[in-house]
Short mmCIF file of C-alpha atoms and ligand atoms in Angstrom, two decimals:
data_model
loop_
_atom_site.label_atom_id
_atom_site.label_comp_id
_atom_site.label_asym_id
_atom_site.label_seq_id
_atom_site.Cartn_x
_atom_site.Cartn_y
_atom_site.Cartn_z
CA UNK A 1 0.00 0.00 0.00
CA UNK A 2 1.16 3.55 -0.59
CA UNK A 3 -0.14 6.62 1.47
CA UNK A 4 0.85 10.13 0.27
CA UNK A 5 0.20 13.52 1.76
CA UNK A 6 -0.46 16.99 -0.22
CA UNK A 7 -1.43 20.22 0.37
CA UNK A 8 -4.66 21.62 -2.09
CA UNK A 9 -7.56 21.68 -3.57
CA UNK A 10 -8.79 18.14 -4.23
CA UNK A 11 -11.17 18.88 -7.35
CA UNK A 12 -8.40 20.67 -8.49
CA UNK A 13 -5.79 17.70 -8.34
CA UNK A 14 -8.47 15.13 -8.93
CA UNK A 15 -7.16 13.90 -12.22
CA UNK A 16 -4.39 12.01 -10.79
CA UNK A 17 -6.77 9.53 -8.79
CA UNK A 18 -9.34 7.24 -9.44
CA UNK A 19 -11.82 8.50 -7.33
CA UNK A 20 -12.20 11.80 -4.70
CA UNK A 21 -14.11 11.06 -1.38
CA UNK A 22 -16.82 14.08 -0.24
CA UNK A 23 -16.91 14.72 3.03
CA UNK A 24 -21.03 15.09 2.85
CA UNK A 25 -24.25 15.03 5.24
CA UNK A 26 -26.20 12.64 5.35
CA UNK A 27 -28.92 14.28 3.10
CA UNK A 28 -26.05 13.82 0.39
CA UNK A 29 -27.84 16.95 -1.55
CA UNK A 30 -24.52 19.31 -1.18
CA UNK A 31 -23.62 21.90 1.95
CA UNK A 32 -19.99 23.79 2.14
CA UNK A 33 -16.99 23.23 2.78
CA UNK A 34 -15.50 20.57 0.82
CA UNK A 35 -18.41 19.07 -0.65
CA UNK A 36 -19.52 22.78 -1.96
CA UNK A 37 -16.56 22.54 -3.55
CA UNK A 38 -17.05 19.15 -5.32
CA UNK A 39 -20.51 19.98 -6.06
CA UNK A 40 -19.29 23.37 -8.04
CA UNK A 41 -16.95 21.53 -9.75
CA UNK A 42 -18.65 18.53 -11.15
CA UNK A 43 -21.46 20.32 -11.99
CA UNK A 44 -25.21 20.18 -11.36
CA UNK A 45 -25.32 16.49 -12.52
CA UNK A 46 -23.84 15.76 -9.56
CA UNK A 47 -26.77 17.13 -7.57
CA UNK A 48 -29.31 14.97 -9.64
CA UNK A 49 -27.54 11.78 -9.46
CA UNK A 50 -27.31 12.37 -5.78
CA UNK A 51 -30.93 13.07 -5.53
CA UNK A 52 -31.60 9.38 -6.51
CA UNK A 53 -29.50 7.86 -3.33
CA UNK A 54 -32.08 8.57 -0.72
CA UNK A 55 -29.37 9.86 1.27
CA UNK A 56 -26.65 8.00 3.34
CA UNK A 57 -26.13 7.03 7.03
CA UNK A 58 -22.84 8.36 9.20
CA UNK A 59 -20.42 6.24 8.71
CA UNK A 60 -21.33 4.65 5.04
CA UNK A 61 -20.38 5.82 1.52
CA UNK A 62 -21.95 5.87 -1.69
CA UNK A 63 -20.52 6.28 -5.03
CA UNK A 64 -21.96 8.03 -8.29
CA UNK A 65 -20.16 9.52 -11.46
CA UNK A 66 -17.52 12.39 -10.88
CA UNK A 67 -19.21 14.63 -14.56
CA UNK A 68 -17.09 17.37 -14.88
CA UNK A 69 -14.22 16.72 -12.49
CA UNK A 70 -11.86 14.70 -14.43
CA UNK A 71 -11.58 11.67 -12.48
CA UNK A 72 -13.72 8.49 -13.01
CA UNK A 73 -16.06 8.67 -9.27
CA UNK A 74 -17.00 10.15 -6.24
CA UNK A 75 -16.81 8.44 -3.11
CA UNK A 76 -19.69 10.35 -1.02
CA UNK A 77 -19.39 9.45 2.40
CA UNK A 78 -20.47 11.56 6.00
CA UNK A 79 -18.11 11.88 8.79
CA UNK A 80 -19.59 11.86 12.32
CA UNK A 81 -21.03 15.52 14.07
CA UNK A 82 -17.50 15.15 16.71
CA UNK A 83 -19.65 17.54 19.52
CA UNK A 84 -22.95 15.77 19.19
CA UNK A 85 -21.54 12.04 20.24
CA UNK A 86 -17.76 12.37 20.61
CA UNK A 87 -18.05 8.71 22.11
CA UNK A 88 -18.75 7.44 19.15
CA UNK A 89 -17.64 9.59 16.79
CA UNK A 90 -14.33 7.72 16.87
CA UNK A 91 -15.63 3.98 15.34
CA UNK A 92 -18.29 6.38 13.14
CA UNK A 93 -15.10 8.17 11.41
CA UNK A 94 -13.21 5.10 10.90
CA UNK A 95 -16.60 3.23 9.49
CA UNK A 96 -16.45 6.25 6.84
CA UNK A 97 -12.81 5.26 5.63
CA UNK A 98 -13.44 1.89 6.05
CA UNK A 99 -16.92 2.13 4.01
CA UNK A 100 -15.16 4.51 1.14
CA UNK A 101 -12.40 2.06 0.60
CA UNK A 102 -14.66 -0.83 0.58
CA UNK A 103 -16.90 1.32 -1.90
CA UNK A 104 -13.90 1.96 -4.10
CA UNK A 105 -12.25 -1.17 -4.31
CA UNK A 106 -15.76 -2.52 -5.37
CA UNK A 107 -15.92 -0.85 -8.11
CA UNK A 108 -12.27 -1.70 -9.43
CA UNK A 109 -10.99 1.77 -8.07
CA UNK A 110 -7.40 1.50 -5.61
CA UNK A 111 -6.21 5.01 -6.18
CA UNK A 112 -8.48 7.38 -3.85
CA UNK A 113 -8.28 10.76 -2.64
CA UNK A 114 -9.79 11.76 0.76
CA UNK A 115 -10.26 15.26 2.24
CA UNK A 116 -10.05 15.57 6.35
CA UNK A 117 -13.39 14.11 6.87
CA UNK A 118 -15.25 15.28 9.82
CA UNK A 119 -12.50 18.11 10.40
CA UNK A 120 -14.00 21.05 9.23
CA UNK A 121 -17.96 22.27 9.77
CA UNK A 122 -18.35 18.55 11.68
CA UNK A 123 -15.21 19.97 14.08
CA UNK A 124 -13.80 16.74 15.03
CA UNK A 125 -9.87 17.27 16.26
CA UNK A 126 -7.49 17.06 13.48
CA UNK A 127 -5.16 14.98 15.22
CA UNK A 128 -7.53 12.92 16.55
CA UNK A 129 -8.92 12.33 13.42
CA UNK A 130 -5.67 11.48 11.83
CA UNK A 131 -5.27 8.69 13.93
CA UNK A 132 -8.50 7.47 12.90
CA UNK A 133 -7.18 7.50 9.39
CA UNK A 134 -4.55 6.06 9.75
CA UNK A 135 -5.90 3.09 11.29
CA UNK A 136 -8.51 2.49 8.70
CA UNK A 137 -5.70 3.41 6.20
CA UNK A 138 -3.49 0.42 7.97
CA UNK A 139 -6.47 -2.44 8.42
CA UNK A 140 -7.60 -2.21 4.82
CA UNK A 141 -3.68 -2.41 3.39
CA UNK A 142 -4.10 -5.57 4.71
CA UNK A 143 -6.70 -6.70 3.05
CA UNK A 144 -5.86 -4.69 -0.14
CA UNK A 145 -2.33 -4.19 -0.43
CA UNK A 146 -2.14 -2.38 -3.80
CA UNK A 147 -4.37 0.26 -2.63
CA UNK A 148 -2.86 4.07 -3.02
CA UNK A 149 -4.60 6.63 -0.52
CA UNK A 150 -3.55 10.04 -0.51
CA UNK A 151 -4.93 12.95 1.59
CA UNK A 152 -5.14 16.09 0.06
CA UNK A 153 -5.06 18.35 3.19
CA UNK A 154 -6.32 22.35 2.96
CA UNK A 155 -3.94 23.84 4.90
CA UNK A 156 -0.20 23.22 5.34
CA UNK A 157 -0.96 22.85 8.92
CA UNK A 158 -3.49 20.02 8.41
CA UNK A 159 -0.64 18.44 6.30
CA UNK A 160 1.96 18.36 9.42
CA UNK A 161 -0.33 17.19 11.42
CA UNK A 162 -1.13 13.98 9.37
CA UNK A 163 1.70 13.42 8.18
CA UNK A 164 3.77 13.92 11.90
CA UNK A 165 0.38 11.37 13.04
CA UNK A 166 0.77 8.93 10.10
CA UNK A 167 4.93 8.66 10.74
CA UNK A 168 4.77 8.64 14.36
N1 AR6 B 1 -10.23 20.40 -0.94
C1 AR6 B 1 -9.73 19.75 0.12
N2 AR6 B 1 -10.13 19.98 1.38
C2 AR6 B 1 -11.08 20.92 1.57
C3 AR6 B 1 -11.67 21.65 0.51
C4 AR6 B 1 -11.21 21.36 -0.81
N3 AR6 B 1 -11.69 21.98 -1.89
N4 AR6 B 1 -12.59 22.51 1.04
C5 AR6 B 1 -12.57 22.33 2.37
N5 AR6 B 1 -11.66 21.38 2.70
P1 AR6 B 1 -15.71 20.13 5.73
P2 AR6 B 1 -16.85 18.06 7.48
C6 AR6 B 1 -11.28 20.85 4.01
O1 AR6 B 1 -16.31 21.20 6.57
O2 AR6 B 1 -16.15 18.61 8.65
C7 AR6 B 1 -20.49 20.27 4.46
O3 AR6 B 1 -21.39 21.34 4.54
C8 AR6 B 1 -11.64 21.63 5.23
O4 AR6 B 1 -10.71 22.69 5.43
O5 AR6 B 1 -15.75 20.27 4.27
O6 AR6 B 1 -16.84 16.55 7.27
C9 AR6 B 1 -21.20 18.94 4.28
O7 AR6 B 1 -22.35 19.06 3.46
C10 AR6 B 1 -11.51 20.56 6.30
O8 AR6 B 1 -10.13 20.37 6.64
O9 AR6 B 1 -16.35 18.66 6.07
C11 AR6 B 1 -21.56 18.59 5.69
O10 AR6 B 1 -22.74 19.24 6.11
C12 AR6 B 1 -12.00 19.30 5.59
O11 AR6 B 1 -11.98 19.61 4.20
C13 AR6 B 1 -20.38 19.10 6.49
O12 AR6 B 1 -19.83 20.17 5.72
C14 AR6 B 1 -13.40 18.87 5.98
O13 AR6 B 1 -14.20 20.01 6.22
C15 AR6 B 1 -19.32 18.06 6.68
O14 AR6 B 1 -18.35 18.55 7.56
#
């Protein structure tokens, strides 16, 4: 398995991955942040497909077509609300990687892009939530050891702190 870290916009860098993963609601019909951004990117395709999904629970992922964002899916998955259960916002956030990975590698995809998930609007603590990732990111190398995960991080902070978390 190989994990990489950048700095960026992910619908801007999406081209080099098989898939991006949307840090959505569970609604899946588009909010800010990150999914804003995918949203505005792929187009308003995105929008109807998503209307057909009836939605998705905390912790699971769906997929649909990426349209005008030049990769070949989107991984749309919702991160845990960190101050409304922080008990179990822990197994939640590492059911979303688990459950985008799964999604992914089901449909023939290993190299996948993830934002923070639950890090931003949903406030869970970044380096909390890097630890998260990188367990899911370490149980399903094991089961899938060509997979390629990168996280494309916002902020040169966010970076450090994933990558000191990841290497540590
Ligand atoms: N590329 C990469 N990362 C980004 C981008 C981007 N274009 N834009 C923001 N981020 P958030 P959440 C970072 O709030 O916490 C939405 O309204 C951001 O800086 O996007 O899971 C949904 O509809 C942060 O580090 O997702 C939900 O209602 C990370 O992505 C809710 O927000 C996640 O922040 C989900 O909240």
């Amino acid at each position: 398995m190989k994990i990489n870290f950048m700095t960026g916009d992910i619908t801007k860098v999406a081209g080099r991955f098989d898939v991006i993963v949307n840090a959505a609601n569970s609604t899946l019909l588009g909010g800010g942040g990150v999914d804003g951004a995918i949203h505005k990117a792929a187009g308003p395709k995105l929008l109807e497909e998503c209307k057909t999904l009836d939605g998705c629970e905390t912790g699971a992922a769906k997929i649909t077509r990426a349209y005008d964002i030049p990769c070949k899916g989107i991984i749309h998955t919702v991160g845990p609300k960190y101050t409304e259960d922080p008990v179990n916002a822990p197994i939640l956030l590492f059911l979303a990687y688990i459950n985008s990975i799964d999604v992914a590698v089901a449909n023939g995809y290993r190299k996948i892009a993830f934002p923070s998930i639950s890090t931003g609007i949903y406030k869970y603590p970044v380096e909390e939530a890097a630890q998260i990732a990188k367990r899911a990111a370490h149980f399903m190398g094991e089961k899938f050891p060509d997979l390629e995960l990168t996280w494309v991080l916002f902020s040169e902070e966010d970076n450090n702190t994933y990558t000191k978390v990841f290497y540590s």
